[in-house]
Short mmCIF file of C-alpha atoms in Angstrom, two decimals:
data_model
loop_
_atom_site.label_atom_id
_atom_site.label_comp_id
_atom_site.label_asym_id
_atom_site.label_seq_id
_atom_site.Cartn_x
_atom_site.Cartn_y
_atom_site.Cartn_z
CA UNK A 1 18.58 -24.00 -3.64
CA UNK A 2 17.75 -20.88 -5.63
CA UNK A 3 19.37 -20.74 -9.07
CA UNK A 4 21.22 -17.61 -10.07
CA UNK A 5 20.74 -16.26 -13.55
CA UNK A 6 23.22 -13.63 -14.70
CA UNK A 7 21.30 -10.89 -16.48
CA UNK A 8 22.57 -9.19 -19.64
CA UNK A 9 24.25 -5.88 -18.92
CA UNK A 10 21.99 -4.26 -21.47
CA UNK A 11 19.18 -4.34 -18.94
CA UNK A 12 20.91 -1.78 -16.76
CA UNK A 13 21.81 1.87 -17.06
CA UNK A 14 25.28 2.54 -15.69
CA UNK A 15 25.27 3.87 -12.13
CA UNK A 16 26.16 7.48 -11.53
CA UNK A 17 24.50 8.86 -14.66
CA UNK A 18 21.78 10.69 -12.71
CA UNK A 19 19.16 8.71 -14.60
CA UNK A 20 16.67 6.24 -13.19
CA UNK A 21 18.05 2.73 -13.56
CA UNK A 22 16.38 0.29 -15.96
CA UNK A 23 15.36 -3.18 -14.80
CA UNK A 24 13.08 -5.88 -16.20
CA UNK A 25 12.14 -9.42 -15.22
CA UNK A 26 9.48 -11.76 -16.64
CA UNK A 27 10.42 -14.72 -14.34
CA UNK A 28 9.84 -17.09 -17.27
CA UNK A 29 13.09 -18.92 -16.53
CA UNK A 30 11.73 -20.04 -13.13
CA UNK A 31 14.86 -18.71 -11.43
CA UNK A 32 15.45 -15.86 -9.03
CA UNK A 33 17.99 -13.55 -10.65
CA UNK A 34 20.16 -12.29 -7.80
CA UNK A 35 21.62 -9.68 -10.13
CA UNK A 36 18.19 -8.03 -9.87
CA UNK A 37 16.71 -9.01 -6.49
CA UNK A 38 17.90 -9.31 -2.89
CA UNK A 39 16.61 -12.08 -0.65
CA UNK A 40 17.31 -10.95 2.94
CA UNK A 41 13.60 -10.93 3.79
CA UNK A 42 12.42 -14.10 2.11
CA UNK A 43 13.38 -17.77 2.42
CA UNK A 44 13.88 -20.24 -0.40
CA UNK A 45 10.83 -22.20 0.78
CA UNK A 46 8.64 -19.09 0.35
CA UNK A 47 9.45 -18.72 -3.38
CA UNK A 48 7.72 -20.65 -6.16
CA UNK A 49 7.03 -20.27 -9.88
CA UNK A 50 3.35 -20.85 -10.68
CA UNK A 51 2.36 -21.67 -14.25
CA UNK A 52 1.31 -19.98 -16.42
CA UNK A 53 2.38 -16.41 -15.75
CA UNK A 54 0.63 -13.22 -16.76
CA UNK A 55 2.05 -13.33 -20.28
CA UNK A 56 4.66 -16.10 -20.39
CA UNK A 57 5.07 -19.63 -19.07
CA UNK A 58 5.65 -18.68 -15.41
CA UNK A 59 5.39 -16.01 -12.73
CA UNK A 60 7.04 -15.76 -9.33
CA UNK A 61 5.10 -16.18 -6.09
CA UNK A 62 5.89 -15.19 -2.50
CA UNK A 63 3.96 -17.29 0.01
CA UNK A 64 3.40 -16.95 3.75
CA UNK A 65 2.05 -19.89 5.76
CA UNK A 66 0.80 -20.17 9.32
CA UNK A 67 4.13 -21.00 10.96
CA UNK A 68 6.27 -18.57 8.96
CA UNK A 69 7.97 -15.71 10.76
CA UNK A 70 9.60 -12.49 9.63
CA UNK A 71 12.63 -10.27 10.09
CA UNK A 72 12.99 -6.56 10.92
CA UNK A 73 9.62 -6.48 12.70
CA UNK A 74 10.68 -4.62 15.84
CA UNK A 75 8.67 -5.79 18.85
CA UNK A 76 5.86 -7.09 16.66
CA UNK A 77 5.17 -10.68 15.69
CA UNK A 78 5.09 -10.41 11.92
CA UNK A 79 5.26 -12.59 8.82
CA UNK A 80 7.35 -11.49 5.87
CA UNK A 81 8.22 -12.81 2.43
CA UNK A 82 9.55 -9.90 0.34
CA UNK A 83 11.98 -9.43 -2.53
CA UNK A 84 13.72 -6.08 -3.03
CA UNK A 85 15.33 -4.59 -6.12
CA UNK A 86 19.12 -4.75 -6.08
CA UNK A 87 20.85 -1.54 -5.01
CA UNK A 88 22.60 -1.05 -8.36
CA UNK A 89 19.14 -0.53 -9.89
CA UNK A 90 18.05 2.21 -7.47
CA UNK A 91 17.62 5.62 -9.10
CA UNK A 92 19.04 8.88 -7.85
CA UNK A 93 16.48 10.13 -5.33
CA UNK A 94 14.32 12.74 -7.03
CA UNK A 95 14.55 11.30 -10.52
CA UNK A 96 11.33 10.41 -12.31
CA UNK A 97 10.87 6.64 -12.41
CA UNK A 98 8.23 4.49 -14.11
CA UNK A 99 7.19 1.03 -12.93
CA UNK A 100 4.88 -1.58 -14.41
CA UNK A 101 3.99 -5.06 -13.19
CA UNK A 102 1.18 -7.56 -12.83
CA UNK A 103 0.09 -9.24 -9.60
CA UNK A 104 -2.65 -11.35 -8.10
CA UNK A 105 -3.43 -12.72 -4.63
CA UNK A 106 -4.20 -16.39 -4.02
CA UNK A 107 -5.26 -17.89 -0.72
CA UNK A 108 -7.00 -16.49 2.31
CA UNK A 109 -7.17 -12.83 3.33
CA UNK A 110 -8.55 -12.29 6.81
CA UNK A 111 -12.01 -10.67 6.35
CA UNK A 112 -11.71 -8.72 9.58
CA UNK A 113 -9.03 -7.30 11.79
CA UNK A 114 -7.02 -5.14 9.34
CA UNK A 115 -3.80 -7.06 9.85
CA UNK A 116 -1.63 -4.42 8.14
CA UNK A 117 -1.06 -6.51 5.04
CA UNK A 118 1.46 -4.80 2.73
CA UNK A 119 1.80 -6.41 -0.72
CA UNK A 120 4.19 -3.96 -2.39
CA UNK A 121 6.08 -0.87 -1.30
CA UNK A 122 8.52 1.86 -2.24
CA UNK A 123 10.91 3.26 0.36
CA UNK A 124 13.13 6.31 0.06
CA UNK A 125 15.89 7.70 2.29
CA UNK A 126 14.71 8.34 5.85
CA UNK A 127 11.41 6.49 5.43
CA UNK A 128 10.03 4.51 8.34
CA UNK A 129 6.71 3.63 6.77
CA UNK A 130 6.89 3.27 2.97
CA UNK A 131 6.39 6.47 0.99
CA UNK A 132 4.04 4.49 -1.28
CA UNK A 133 2.43 1.16 -0.42
CA UNK A 134 0.03 -1.35 -1.89
CA UNK A 135 -2.09 -2.80 0.92
CA UNK A 136 -4.74 -5.51 1.18
CA UNK A 137 -6.67 -5.31 4.45
CA UNK A 138 -10.03 -6.97 5.13
CA UNK A 139 -10.07 -8.13 1.49
CA UNK A 140 -9.82 -4.56 0.13
CA UNK A 141 -6.91 -3.58 -2.11
CA UNK A 142 -5.79 0.02 -1.56
CA UNK A 143 -2.79 2.29 -2.09
CA UNK A 144 -1.35 4.75 0.42
CA UNK A 145 1.20 7.53 0.40
CA UNK A 146 3.01 8.92 3.41
CA UNK A 147 3.72 12.50 4.56
CA UNK A 148 6.24 11.78 7.32
CA UNK A 149 4.14 10.01 9.99
CA UNK A 150 0.75 10.82 8.42
CA UNK A 151 -0.77 8.38 5.94
CA UNK A 152 -3.32 8.87 3.17
CA UNK A 153 -5.37 6.44 1.09
CA UNK A 154 -5.12 7.67 -2.50
CA UNK A 155 -7.03 4.86 -4.23
CA UNK A 156 -8.96 1.76 -3.19
CA UNK A 157 -11.14 -1.11 -4.32
CA UNK A 158 -13.72 -0.23 -1.66
CA UNK A 159 -17.35 -0.32 -2.81
CA UNK A 160 -17.56 3.47 -2.57
CA UNK A 161 -14.06 5.00 -2.93
CA UNK A 162 -15.48 8.51 -2.66
CA UNK A 163 -16.83 7.73 0.80
CA UNK A 164 -13.40 6.41 1.81
CA UNK A 165 -11.82 9.72 0.82
CA UNK A 166 -14.60 11.70 2.54
CA UNK A 167 -13.97 9.88 5.83
CA UNK A 168 -10.25 10.48 5.44
CA UNK A 169 -10.78 14.20 4.92
CA UNK A 170 -12.65 14.41 8.24
CA UNK A 171 -9.96 12.38 10.01
CA UNK A 172 -7.40 14.86 8.70
CA UNK A 173 -9.08 17.62 10.68
CA UNK A 174 -8.94 15.74 13.99
CA UNK A 175 -6.17 16.01 16.58
CA UNK A 176 -3.81 13.03 16.27
CA UNK A 177 -2.17 13.94 19.60
CA UNK A 178 -5.44 13.70 21.54
CA UNK A 179 -5.59 10.21 23.03
CA UNK A 180 -9.37 10.27 23.40
CA UNK A 181 -9.71 10.99 19.67
CA UNK A 182 -7.32 8.15 18.82
CA UNK A 183 -9.22 5.70 21.00
CA UNK A 184 -12.54 6.95 19.62
CA UNK A 185 -11.49 6.27 16.01
CA UNK A 186 -10.20 2.82 16.96
CA UNK A 187 -13.47 2.04 18.76
CA UNK A 188 -15.51 3.25 15.79
CA UNK A 189 -13.52 0.95 13.52
CA UNK A 190 -14.28 -2.00 15.82
CA UNK A 191 -18.00 -1.23 15.76
CA UNK A 192 -18.14 -0.83 11.97
CA UNK A 193 -16.11 -3.98 11.41
CA UNK A 194 -18.48 -5.95 13.63
CA UNK A 195 -21.57 -4.60 11.86
CA UNK A 196 -20.19 -5.30 8.39
CA UNK A 197 -18.28 -8.53 8.82
CA UNK A 198 -20.05 -10.19 11.75
CA UNK A 199 -23.68 -9.01 11.55
CA UNK A 200 -25.11 -11.92 13.53
CA UNK A 201 -22.66 -11.31 16.35
CA UNK A 202 -23.46 -7.58 16.24
CA UNK A 203 -27.19 -8.19 16.44
CA UNK A 204 -26.67 -10.33 19.51
CA UNK A 205 -24.29 -8.07 21.43
CA UNK A 206 -24.92 -4.51 20.19
CA UNK A 207 -28.14 -2.81 21.24
CA UNK A 208 -30.69 -2.04 18.54
CA UNK A 209 -30.46 1.65 19.46
CA UNK A 210 -26.70 1.68 18.89
CA UNK A 211 -26.95 -0.09 15.53
CA UNK A 212 -29.69 2.28 14.39
CA UNK A 213 -27.76 5.36 15.48
CA UNK A 214 -24.62 4.27 13.61
CA UNK A 215 -26.67 4.14 10.40
CA UNK A 216 -28.74 7.28 11.06
CA UNK A 217 -28.52 10.49 9.02
CA UNK A 218 -26.30 13.39 10.00
CA UNK A 219 -27.77 15.62 12.65
CA UNK A 220 -29.76 12.90 14.38
CA UNK A 221 -29.34 13.39 18.16
CA UNK A 222 -28.41 9.74 18.74
CA UNK A 223 -25.56 9.99 16.26
CA UNK A 224 -24.22 13.13 17.95
CA UNK A 225 -24.33 11.34 21.29
CA UNK A 226 -22.30 8.43 19.93
CA UNK A 227 -19.69 10.85 18.58
CA UNK A 228 -19.54 12.64 21.92
CA UNK A 229 -19.25 9.35 23.81
CA UNK A 230 -16.37 8.28 21.53
CA UNK A 231 -14.68 11.67 21.93
CA UNK A 232 -15.01 12.55 18.23
CA UNK A 233 -15.41 16.25 17.51
CA UNK A 234 -17.16 15.75 14.14
CA UNK A 235 -20.21 13.45 14.14
CA UNK A 236 -20.32 13.49 10.31
CA UNK A 237 -17.43 11.00 10.40
CA UNK A 238 -19.96 8.32 11.30
CA UNK A 239 -21.74 8.84 7.95
CA UNK A 240 -18.67 7.88 5.93
CA UNK A 241 -16.52 5.69 8.17
CA UNK A 242 -18.04 2.35 7.15
CA UNK A 243 -16.16 2.73 3.82
CA UNK A 244 -12.93 3.45 5.71
CA UNK A 245 -13.12 0.76 8.38
CA UNK A 246 -11.04 -1.72 6.34
CA UNK A 247 -7.79 0.21 6.79
CA UNK A 248 -5.15 -0.90 9.26
CA UNK A 249 -4.07 1.60 11.91
CA UNK A 250 -6.73 4.30 11.27
CA UNK A 251 -5.03 6.55 13.82
CA UNK A 252 -2.21 7.12 11.32
CA UNK A 253 -4.66 9.08 9.14
CA UNK A 254 -5.39 11.68 11.83
CA UNK A 255 -4.09 15.19 11.31
CA UNK A 256 -3.31 17.34 8.25
CA UNK A 257 -1.13 16.10 5.39
CA UNK A 258 0.30 18.26 2.60
CA UNK A 259 -0.98 15.83 -0.03
CA UNK A 260 -3.35 16.62 -2.91
CA UNK A 261 -5.36 13.69 -4.27
CA UNK A 262 -6.81 14.19 -7.76
CA UNK A 263 -9.03 11.20 -8.50
CA UNK A 264 -10.35 10.26 -11.91
CA UNK A 265 -14.10 9.88 -12.43
CA UNK A 266 -13.69 6.09 -12.50
CA UNK A 267 -11.25 5.66 -9.64
CA UNK A 268 -12.07 2.28 -8.11
CA UNK A 269 -9.14 -0.13 -8.11
CA UNK A 270 -9.64 -3.70 -9.40
CA UNK A 271 -9.77 -6.59 -6.94
CA UNK A 272 -6.58 -8.71 -7.24
CA UNK A 273 -8.13 -11.70 -5.48
CA UNK A 274 -7.62 -14.53 -7.97
CA UNK A 275 -7.28 -12.19 -10.97
CA UNK A 276 -4.29 -10.50 -12.58
CA UNK A 277 -4.13 -6.75 -12.09
CA UNK A 278 -1.76 -4.69 -14.25
CA UNK A 279 -0.27 -1.65 -12.50
CA UNK A 280 1.70 1.33 -13.83
CA UNK A 281 3.26 3.96 -11.56
CA UNK A 282 5.00 7.22 -12.38
CA UNK A 283 6.95 8.34 -9.30
CA UNK A 284 8.86 11.60 -8.88
CA UNK A 285 9.85 12.07 -5.20
CA UNK A 286 9.92 15.46 -3.54
CA UNK A 287 8.95 17.61 -0.57
CA UNK A 288 8.70 21.37 -0.18
CA UNK A 289 10.42 21.21 3.23
CA UNK A 290 13.46 19.15 2.20
CA UNK A 291 16.82 20.61 3.22
CA UNK A 292 18.65 18.21 0.89
CA UNK A 293 17.44 16.28 -2.12
CA UNK A 294 14.45 17.31 -4.24
CA UNK A 295 12.84 20.46 -2.82
CA UNK A 296 9.59 20.52 -4.77
CA UNK A 297 6.24 18.79 -4.64
CA UNK A 298 6.46 15.06 -5.14
CA UNK A 299 4.26 13.45 -7.76
CA UNK A 300 2.74 9.98 -8.12
CA UNK A 301 0.44 8.92 -10.96
CA UNK A 302 -1.22 5.49 -10.89
CA UNK A 303 -2.89 3.39 -13.60
CA UNK A 304 -4.63 0.03 -13.10
CA UNK A 305 -5.61 -2.29 -15.93
CA UNK A 306 -4.92 0.46 -18.44
CA UNK A 307 -7.08 3.10 -16.72
CA UNK A 308 -5.70 6.18 -15.00
CA UNK A 309 -6.87 6.11 -11.39
CA UNK A 310 -5.31 9.02 -9.52
CA UNK A 311 -2.68 11.76 -9.48
CA UNK A 312 -1.05 12.64 -6.17
CA UNK A 313 1.05 15.75 -5.45
CA UNK A 314 2.64 17.14 -2.33
CA UNK A 315 5.03 16.24 0.48
CA UNK A 316 5.63 12.54 -0.10
CA UNK A 317 7.92 10.46 2.10
CA UNK A 318 10.18 11.65 4.92
CA UNK A 319 11.62 15.17 5.28
CA UNK A 320 15.32 15.10 4.43
CA UNK A 321 17.47 17.06 6.89
CA UNK A 322 21.06 18.22 6.31
CA UNK A 323 22.29 16.55 9.49
CA UNK A 324 20.84 13.18 8.49
CA UNK A 325 23.70 12.44 6.05
CA UNK A 326 21.42 10.05 4.17
CA UNK A 327 22.41 8.57 0.85
CA UNK A 328 20.14 10.17 -1.75
CA UNK A 329 19.23 7.06 -3.70
CA UNK A 330 15.97 5.28 -4.28
CA UNK A 331 13.17 4.73 -3.80
CA UNK A 332 13.71 1.00 -3.89
CA UNK A 333 10.82 -1.32 -4.64
CA UNK A 334 9.76 -4.43 -2.73
CA UNK A 335 7.07 -6.95 -3.59
CA UNK A 336 5.73 -9.81 -1.54
CA UNK A 337 3.91 -10.09 1.77
CA UNK A 338 4.47 -8.25 5.05
CA UNK A 339 1.78 -8.57 7.70
CA UNK A 340 0.99 -9.13 11.34
CA UNK A 341 0.86 -12.82 12.13
CA UNK A 342 -2.39 -14.54 11.16
CA UNK A 343 -3.26 -18.18 10.55
CA UNK A 344 -4.32 -17.94 6.90
CA UNK A 345 -1.97 -18.99 4.08
CA UNK A 346 -1.50 -16.35 1.40
CA UNK A 347 0.43 -16.25 -1.86
CA UNK A 348 1.20 -13.16 -3.95
CA UNK A 349 1.85 -13.90 -7.62
CA UNK A 350 4.00 -11.31 -9.40
CA UNK A 351 5.04 -11.00 -13.03
CA UNK A 352 6.20 -8.80 -15.93
CA UNK A 353 8.13 -6.33 -13.78
CA UNK A 354 9.68 -3.31 -15.49
CA UNK A 355 11.40 -0.17 -14.14
CA UNK A 356 12.58 2.66 -16.41
CA UNK A 357 13.21 6.44 -16.50
CA UNK A 358 10.58 6.93 -19.21
CA UNK A 359 7.22 5.35 -19.93
CA UNK A 360 8.34 4.52 -23.46
CA UNK A 361 11.14 2.34 -22.05
CA UNK A 362 8.88 0.12 -19.97
CA UNK A 363 8.45 -3.45 -21.23
CA UNK A 364 4.95 -3.77 -22.61
CA UNK A 365 2.54 -6.07 -20.77
CA UNK A 366 0.54 -8.35 -23.07
CA UNK A 367 -3.14 -7.64 -23.68
CA UNK A 368 -5.62 -9.20 -21.26
CA UNK A 369 -7.49 -12.28 -22.44
#
């Protein structure tokens, strides 16, 4: 049975003040504080407290094993082990909120297949997909933001993050409503995944001419023919797509998004596989087309291991309509694991969580060893 630890009231800002709520948890007591977290989407058996933690004696871990299931998956067979911040800690939607935490992944991450592995997310009113998400597909950690139904990678641990963004820019110019384009992008992902992750299989079953053409320079006739065969209007996509092939659901990146991505010179995210990664987020929701709530550009700034990685501005999250009658609170934060069903066991270790209206009010994370 999970123990309940009653948190001091000093950790919270009173609701209704119009300020982002303050919340902190180090998990050192090896208990799940249900005054801070809700457990609808995780079972007791999926929670543990590995030792040591990032700074203190313990962290919390959410684990998914082969036979685990999930809730709220629609028609999909999913696996889920997620904790969500308690509603009394949600900010007024539109307020600036700061978050900091440490996490690491232990276990097996499927090297192919992009199984839509979400390892942290923020959801606001009206969101279907999370407005901001930490993802870990094909062993690559990356962060996405959402403009209604259109998704964008804003930072990644890919070998060449610039190539990832270049591929995404081309995808943004393609027609997401054209089924041939959608199928062409999905087929290209399958080819690139096979070449990168299963080279021996590719050598046996893909012709030498096809492999050579996929790696040829722009303008080579063979490359143009592949693009035409796949129904892709821009053959230059083939030059960059190998650094984008790790993403799940590449069709969600088709079409224009009102999102500006301002990357730092050193913008590659750390790999959380077996190592602690310290994250800081500044989130200020907004959209220029909102009818209610914040009608301005949203802003997200992300730091990893003390380095600024990226600034994002634009229409972030779902458009808020007057007739929706949505409660303007959030975003709420969830950590844990949400993925399509796979056989591999995976554990996400999480520690030193802090949420505050100002950076100066975040609980400091200890220095790395």
